[in-house]
PDB file of C-alpha atoms in Angstrom:
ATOM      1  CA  UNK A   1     248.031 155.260  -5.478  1.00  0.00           C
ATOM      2  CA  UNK A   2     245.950 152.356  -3.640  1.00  0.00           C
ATOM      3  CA  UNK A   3     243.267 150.295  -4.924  1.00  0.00           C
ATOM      4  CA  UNK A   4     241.234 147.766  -3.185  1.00  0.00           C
ATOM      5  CA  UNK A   5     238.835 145.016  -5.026  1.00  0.00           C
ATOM      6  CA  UNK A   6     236.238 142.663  -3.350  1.00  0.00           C
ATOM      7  CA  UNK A   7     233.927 140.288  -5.467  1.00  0.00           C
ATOM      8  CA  UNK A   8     231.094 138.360  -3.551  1.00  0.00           C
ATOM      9  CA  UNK A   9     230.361 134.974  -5.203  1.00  0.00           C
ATOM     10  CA  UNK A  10     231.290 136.356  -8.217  1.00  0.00           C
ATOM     11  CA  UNK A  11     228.096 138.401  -8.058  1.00  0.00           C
ATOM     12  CA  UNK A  12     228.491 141.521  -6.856  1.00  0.00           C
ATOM     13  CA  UNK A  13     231.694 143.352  -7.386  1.00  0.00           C
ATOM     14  CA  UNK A  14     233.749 146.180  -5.679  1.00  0.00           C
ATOM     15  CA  UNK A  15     236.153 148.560  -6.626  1.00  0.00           C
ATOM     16  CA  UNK A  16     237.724 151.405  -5.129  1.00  0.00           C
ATOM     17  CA  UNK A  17     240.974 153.863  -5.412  1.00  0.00           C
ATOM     18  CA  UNK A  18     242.435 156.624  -4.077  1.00  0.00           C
ATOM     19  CA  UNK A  19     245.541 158.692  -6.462  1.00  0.00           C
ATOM     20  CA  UNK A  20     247.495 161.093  -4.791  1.00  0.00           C
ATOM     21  CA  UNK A  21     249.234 163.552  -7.667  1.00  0.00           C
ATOM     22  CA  UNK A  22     251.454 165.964  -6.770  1.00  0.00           C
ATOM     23  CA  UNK A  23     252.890 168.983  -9.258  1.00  0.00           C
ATOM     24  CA  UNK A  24     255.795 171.486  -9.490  1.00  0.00           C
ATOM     25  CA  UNK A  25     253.925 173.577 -11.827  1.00  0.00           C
ATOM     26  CA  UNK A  26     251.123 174.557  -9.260  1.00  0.00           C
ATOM     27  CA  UNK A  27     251.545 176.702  -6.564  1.00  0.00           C
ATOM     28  CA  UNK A  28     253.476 175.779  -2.935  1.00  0.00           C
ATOM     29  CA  UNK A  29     250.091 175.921  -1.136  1.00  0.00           C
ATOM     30  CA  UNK A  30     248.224 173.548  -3.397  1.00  0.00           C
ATOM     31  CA  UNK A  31     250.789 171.465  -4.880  1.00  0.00           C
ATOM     32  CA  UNK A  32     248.788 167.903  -3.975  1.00  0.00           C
ATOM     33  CA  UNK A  33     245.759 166.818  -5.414  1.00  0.00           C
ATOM     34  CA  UNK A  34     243.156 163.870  -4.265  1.00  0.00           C
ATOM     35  CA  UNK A  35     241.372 162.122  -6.149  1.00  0.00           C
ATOM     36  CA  UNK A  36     239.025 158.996  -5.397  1.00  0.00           C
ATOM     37  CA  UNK A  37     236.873 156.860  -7.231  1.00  0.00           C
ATOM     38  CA  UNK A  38     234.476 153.857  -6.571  1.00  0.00           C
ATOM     39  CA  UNK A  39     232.783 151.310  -8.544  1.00  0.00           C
ATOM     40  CA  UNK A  40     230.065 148.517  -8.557  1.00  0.00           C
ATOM     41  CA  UNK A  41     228.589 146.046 -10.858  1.00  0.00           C
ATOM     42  CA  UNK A  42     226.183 143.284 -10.261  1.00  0.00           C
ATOM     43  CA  UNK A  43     226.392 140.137 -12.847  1.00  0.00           C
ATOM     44  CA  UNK A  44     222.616 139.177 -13.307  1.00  0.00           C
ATOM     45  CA  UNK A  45     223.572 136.685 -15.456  1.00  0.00           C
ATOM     46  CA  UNK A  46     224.702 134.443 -12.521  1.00  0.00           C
ATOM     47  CA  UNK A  47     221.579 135.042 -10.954  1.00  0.00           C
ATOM     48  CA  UNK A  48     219.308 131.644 -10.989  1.00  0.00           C
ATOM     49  CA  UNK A  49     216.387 133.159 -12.347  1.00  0.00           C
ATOM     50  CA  UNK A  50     218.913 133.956 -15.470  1.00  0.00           C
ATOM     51  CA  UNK A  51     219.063 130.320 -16.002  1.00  0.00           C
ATOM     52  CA  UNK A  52     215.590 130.321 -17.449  1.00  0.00           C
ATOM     53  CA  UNK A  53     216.768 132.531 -19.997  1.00  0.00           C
ATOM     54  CA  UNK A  54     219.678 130.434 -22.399  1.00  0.00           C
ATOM     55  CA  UNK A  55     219.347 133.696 -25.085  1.00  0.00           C
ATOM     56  CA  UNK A  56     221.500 135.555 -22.661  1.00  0.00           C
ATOM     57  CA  UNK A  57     225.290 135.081 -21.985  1.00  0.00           C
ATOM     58  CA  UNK A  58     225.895 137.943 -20.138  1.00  0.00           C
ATOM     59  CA  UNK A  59     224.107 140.675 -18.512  1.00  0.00           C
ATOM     60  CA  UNK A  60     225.425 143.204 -16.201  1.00  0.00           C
ATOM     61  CA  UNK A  61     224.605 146.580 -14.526  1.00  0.00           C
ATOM     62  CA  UNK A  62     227.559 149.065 -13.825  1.00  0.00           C
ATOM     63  CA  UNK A  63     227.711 152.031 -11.577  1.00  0.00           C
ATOM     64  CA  UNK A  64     230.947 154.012 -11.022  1.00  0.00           C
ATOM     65  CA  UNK A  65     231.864 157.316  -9.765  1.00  0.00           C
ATOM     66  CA  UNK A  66     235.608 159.041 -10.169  1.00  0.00           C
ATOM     67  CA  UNK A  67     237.629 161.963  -9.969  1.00  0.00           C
ATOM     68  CA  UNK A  68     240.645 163.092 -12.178  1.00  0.00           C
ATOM     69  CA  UNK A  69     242.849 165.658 -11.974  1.00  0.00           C
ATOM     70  CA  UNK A  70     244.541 168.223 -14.859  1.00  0.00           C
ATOM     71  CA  UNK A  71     247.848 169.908 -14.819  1.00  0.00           C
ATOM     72  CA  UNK A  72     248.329 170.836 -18.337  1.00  0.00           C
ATOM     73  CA  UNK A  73     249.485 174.091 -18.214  1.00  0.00           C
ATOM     74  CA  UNK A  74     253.313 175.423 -19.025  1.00  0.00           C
ATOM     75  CA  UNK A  75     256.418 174.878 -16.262  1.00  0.00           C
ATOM     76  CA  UNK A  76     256.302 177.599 -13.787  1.00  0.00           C
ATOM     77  CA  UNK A  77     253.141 179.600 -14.787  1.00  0.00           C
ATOM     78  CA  UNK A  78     252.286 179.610 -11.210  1.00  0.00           C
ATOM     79  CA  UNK A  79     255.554 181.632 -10.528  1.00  0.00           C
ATOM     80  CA  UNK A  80     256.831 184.987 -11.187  1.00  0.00           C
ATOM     81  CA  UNK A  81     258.953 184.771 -14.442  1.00  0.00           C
ATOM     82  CA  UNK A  82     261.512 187.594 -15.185  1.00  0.00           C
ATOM     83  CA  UNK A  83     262.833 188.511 -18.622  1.00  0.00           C
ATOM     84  CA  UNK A  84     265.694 190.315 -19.413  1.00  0.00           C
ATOM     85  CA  UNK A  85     265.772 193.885 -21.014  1.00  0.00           C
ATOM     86  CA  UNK A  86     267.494 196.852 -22.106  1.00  0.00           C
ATOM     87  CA  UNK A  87     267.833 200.073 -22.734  1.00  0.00           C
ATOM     88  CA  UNK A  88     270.145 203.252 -23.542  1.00  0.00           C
ATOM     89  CA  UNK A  89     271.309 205.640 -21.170  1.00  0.00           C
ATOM     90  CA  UNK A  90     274.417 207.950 -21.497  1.00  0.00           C
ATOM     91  CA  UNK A  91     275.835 205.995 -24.702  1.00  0.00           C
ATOM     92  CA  UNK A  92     275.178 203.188 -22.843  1.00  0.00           C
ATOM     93  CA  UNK A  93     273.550 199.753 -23.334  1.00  0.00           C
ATOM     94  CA  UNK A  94     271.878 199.117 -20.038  1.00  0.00           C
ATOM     95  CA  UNK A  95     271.044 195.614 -19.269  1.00  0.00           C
ATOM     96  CA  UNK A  96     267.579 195.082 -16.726  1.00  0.00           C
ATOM     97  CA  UNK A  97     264.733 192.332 -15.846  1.00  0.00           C
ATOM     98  CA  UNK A  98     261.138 192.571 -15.883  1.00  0.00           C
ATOM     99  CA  UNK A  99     258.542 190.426 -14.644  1.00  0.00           C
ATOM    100  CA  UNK A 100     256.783 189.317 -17.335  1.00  0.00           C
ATOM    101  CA  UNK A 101     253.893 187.547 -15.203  1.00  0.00           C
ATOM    102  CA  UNK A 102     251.418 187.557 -12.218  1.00  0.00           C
ATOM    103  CA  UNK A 103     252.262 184.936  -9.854  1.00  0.00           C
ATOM    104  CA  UNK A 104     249.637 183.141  -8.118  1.00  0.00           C
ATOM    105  CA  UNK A 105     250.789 181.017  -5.129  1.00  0.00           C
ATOM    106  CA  UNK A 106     246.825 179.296  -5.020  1.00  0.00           C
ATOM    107  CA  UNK A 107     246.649 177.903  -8.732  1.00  0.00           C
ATOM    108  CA  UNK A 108     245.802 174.205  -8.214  1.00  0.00           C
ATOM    109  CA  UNK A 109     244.486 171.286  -9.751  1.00  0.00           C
ATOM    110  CA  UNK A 110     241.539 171.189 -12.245  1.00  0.00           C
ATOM    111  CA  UNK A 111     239.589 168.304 -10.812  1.00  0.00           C
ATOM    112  CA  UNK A 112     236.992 166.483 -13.232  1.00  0.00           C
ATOM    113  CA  UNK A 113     234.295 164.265 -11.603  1.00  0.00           C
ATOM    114  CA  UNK A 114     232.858 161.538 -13.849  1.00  0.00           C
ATOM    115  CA  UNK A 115     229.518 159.190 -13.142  1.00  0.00           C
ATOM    116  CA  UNK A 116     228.595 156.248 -15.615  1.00  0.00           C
ATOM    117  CA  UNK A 117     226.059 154.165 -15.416  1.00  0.00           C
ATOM    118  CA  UNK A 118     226.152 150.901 -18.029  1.00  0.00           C
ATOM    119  CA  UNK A 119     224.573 147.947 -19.004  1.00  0.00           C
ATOM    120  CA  UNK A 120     226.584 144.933 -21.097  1.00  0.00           C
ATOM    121  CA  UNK A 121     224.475 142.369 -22.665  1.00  0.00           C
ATOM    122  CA  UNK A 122     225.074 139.403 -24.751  1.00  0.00           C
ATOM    123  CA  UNK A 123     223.332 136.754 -26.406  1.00  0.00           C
ATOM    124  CA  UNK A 124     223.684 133.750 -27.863  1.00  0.00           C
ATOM    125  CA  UNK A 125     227.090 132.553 -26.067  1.00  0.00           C
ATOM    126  CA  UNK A 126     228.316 136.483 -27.245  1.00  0.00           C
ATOM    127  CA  UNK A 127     227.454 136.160 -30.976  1.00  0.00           C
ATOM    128  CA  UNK A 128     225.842 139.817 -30.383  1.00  0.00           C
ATOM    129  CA  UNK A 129     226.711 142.123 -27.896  1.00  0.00           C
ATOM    130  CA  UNK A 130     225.549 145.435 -26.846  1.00  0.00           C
ATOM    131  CA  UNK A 131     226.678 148.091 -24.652  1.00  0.00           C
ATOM    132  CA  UNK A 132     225.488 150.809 -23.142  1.00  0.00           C
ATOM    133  CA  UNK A 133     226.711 153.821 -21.225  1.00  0.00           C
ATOM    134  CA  UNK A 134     225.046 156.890 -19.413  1.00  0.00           C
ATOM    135  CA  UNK A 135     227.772 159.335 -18.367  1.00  0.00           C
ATOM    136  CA  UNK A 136     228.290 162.925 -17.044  1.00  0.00           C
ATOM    137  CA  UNK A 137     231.248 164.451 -16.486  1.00  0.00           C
ATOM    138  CA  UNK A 138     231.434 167.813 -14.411  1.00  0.00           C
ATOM    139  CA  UNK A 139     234.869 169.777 -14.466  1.00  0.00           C
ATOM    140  CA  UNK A 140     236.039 172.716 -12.018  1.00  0.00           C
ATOM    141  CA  UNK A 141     239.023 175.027 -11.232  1.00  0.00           C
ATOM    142  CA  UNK A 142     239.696 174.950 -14.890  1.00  0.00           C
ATOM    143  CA  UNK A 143     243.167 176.256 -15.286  1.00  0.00           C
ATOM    144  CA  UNK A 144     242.794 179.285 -17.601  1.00  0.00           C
ATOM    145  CA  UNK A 145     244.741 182.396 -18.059  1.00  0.00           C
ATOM    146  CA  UNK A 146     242.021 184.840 -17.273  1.00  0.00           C
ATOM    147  CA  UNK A 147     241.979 188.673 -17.423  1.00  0.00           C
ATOM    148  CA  UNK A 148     242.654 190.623 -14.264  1.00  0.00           C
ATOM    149  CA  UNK A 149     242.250 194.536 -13.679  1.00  0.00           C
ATOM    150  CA  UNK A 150     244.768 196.125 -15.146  1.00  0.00           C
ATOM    151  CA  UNK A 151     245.284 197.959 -11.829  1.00  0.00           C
ATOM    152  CA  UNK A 152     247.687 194.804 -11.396  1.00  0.00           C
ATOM    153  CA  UNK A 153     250.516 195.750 -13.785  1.00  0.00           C
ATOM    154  CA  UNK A 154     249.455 192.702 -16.345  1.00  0.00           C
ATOM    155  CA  UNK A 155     246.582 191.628 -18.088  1.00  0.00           C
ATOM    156  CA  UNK A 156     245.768 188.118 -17.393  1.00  0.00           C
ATOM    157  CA  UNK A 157     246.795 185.429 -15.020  1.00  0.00           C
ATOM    158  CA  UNK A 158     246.655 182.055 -14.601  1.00  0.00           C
ATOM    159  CA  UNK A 159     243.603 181.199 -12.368  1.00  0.00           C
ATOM    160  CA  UNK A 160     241.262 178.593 -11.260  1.00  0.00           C
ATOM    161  CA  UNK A 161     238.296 180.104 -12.565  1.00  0.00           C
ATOM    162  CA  UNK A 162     234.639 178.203 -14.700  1.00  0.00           C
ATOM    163  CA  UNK A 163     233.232 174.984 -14.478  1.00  0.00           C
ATOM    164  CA  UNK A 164     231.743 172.929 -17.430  1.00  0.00           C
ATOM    165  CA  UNK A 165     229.403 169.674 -17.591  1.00  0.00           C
ATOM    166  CA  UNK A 166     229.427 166.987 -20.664  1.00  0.00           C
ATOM    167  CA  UNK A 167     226.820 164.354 -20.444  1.00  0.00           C
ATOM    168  CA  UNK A 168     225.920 162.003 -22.932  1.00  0.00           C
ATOM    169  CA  UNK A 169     224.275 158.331 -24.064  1.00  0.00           C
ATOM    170  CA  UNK A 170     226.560 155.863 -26.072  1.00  0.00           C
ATOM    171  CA  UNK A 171     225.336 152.596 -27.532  1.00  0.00           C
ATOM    172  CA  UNK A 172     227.606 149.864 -28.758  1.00  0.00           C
ATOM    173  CA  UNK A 173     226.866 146.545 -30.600  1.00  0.00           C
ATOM    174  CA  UNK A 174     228.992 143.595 -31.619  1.00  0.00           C
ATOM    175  CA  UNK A 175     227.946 141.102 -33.797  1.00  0.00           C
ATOM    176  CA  UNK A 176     230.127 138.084 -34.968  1.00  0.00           C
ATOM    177  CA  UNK A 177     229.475 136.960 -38.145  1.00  0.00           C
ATOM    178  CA  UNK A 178     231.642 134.103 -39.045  1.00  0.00           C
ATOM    179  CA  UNK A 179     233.715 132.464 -36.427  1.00  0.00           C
ATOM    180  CA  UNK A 180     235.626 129.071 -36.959  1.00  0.00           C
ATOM    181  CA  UNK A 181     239.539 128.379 -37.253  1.00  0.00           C
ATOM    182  CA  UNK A 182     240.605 130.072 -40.075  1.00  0.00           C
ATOM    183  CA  UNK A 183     238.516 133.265 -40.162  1.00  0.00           C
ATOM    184  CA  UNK A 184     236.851 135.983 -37.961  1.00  0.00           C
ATOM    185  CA  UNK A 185     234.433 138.688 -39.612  1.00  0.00           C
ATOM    186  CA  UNK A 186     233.092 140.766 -36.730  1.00  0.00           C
ATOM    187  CA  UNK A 187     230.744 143.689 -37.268  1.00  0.00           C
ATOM    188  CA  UNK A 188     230.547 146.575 -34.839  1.00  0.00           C
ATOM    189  CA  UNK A 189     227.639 149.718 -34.665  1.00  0.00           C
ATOM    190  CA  UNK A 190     228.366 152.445 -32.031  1.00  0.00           C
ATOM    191  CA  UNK A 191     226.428 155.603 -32.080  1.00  0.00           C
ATOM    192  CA  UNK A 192     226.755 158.857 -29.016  1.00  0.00           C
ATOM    193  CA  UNK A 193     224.432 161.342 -27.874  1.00  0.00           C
ATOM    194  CA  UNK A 194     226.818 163.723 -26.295  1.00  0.00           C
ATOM    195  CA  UNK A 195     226.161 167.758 -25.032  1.00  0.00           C
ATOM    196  CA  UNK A 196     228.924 169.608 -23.880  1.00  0.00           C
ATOM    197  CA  UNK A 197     227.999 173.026 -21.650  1.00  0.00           C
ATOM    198  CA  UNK A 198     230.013 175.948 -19.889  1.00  0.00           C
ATOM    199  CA  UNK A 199     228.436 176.469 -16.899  1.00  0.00           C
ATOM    200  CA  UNK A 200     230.717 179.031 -15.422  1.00  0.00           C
ATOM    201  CA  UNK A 201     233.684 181.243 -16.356  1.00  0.00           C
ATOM    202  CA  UNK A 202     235.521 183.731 -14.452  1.00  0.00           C
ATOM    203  CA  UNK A 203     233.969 186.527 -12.434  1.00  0.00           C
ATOM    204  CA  UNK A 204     232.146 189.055 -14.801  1.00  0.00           C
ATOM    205  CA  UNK A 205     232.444 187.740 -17.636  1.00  0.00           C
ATOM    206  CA  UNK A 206     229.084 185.378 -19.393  1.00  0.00           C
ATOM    207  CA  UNK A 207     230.960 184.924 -22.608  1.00  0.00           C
ATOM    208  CA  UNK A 208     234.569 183.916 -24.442  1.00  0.00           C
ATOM    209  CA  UNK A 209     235.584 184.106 -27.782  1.00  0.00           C
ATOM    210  CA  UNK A 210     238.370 181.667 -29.155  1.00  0.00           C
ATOM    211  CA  UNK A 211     240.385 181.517 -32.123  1.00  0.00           C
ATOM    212  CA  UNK A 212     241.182 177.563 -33.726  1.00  0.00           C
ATOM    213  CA  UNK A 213     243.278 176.665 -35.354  1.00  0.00           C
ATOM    214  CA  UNK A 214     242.772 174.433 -39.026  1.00  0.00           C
TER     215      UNK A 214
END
């Protein structure tokens, strides 16, 4: 992991990472995953032209753009697992193994890429503040144990197969409405606008059913 920071008068700001994640559970050719991610804000609230302005105490435009990765799947699903059997032959309890999955050597990360756009303001030395954030999030390679022909020997296998997109609008205010030595009442309104879509599953298929849970 590295991260780097840079602020220019206090005015414009700078941020950038890089993670490096590796994982047993994926396979040996893809058992690293990069992800970077970037930042900038500008404070307009230093500006000098803000000084005209005493309503505002803050005010601030925020750009960002990262990458995450996902490993949530169970130990070794990448592998070939064997169980153990039997069966009866000549009076005989016969002990054997099976393989009770398709390997897949490729399975790698799922990598989600995230841009946000946001806007803090504040007024009246931050008696109210409001917040507001414009995001999409875009995820690929999900890690999903899909179907395969049956040609195979099994029926599914883990894969790196779909892509879906979540995008939304979220507004938060603050308000303080008592402040002094002995007591704090704060009051705080947040409301999303948030639409979720599967853009892509595995090859063939243009639907899935799921069972959950309640």
């Amino acid at each position: 992991f590295g991260k780097a920071n840079y602020s220019f008068k206090n005015k414009y700001l700078f941020a950038a990472s890089l993670r490096a994640d590796g994982s047993s559970k994926f396979g040996t050719e893809n058992q690293w995953g990069y992800f970077p991610s970037a930042s900038v804000a500008w404070r307009v609230i230093v500006e000098n032209f803000m000084q005209k302005l005493p309503a505002f105490s803050d005010l601030k435009l925020r750009l960002s753009y990262g990458e995450a990765g996902n490993n949530r799947i169970a130990n070794y699903a990448a592998l070939g697992i064997f169980n153990s059997g039997s069966y009866p032959l000549n009076n005989q309890t016969n002990i054997t193994a099976f393989q009770n999955n398709l390997p897949n050597p490729f399975l790698k990360w799922e990598a989600t890429k995230s841009t946000n756009i946001g806007l803090d303001l504040g007024f009246f030395k931050q008696r109210i503040s409001l917040t507001t954030e414009l995001y999409e999030n875009k995820s690929k390679d999900l890690l999903y144990n899909t179907r395969v022909p049956a040609s195979s020997g099994f029926k599914k296998q883990f894969q790196n197969i779909g892509a879906t997109s979540n995008r939304g609008l979220e507004f938060t205010l603050n308000r303080i409405n008592v402040k002094n030595d002995n007591f704090i009442w704060n009051t705080t309104f947040n409301i999303a606008f948030n639409k979720t879509k599967v853009l892509a599953l595995s090859e063939g298929e243009t639907s899935l059913i799921t069972k959950s849970l309640t």
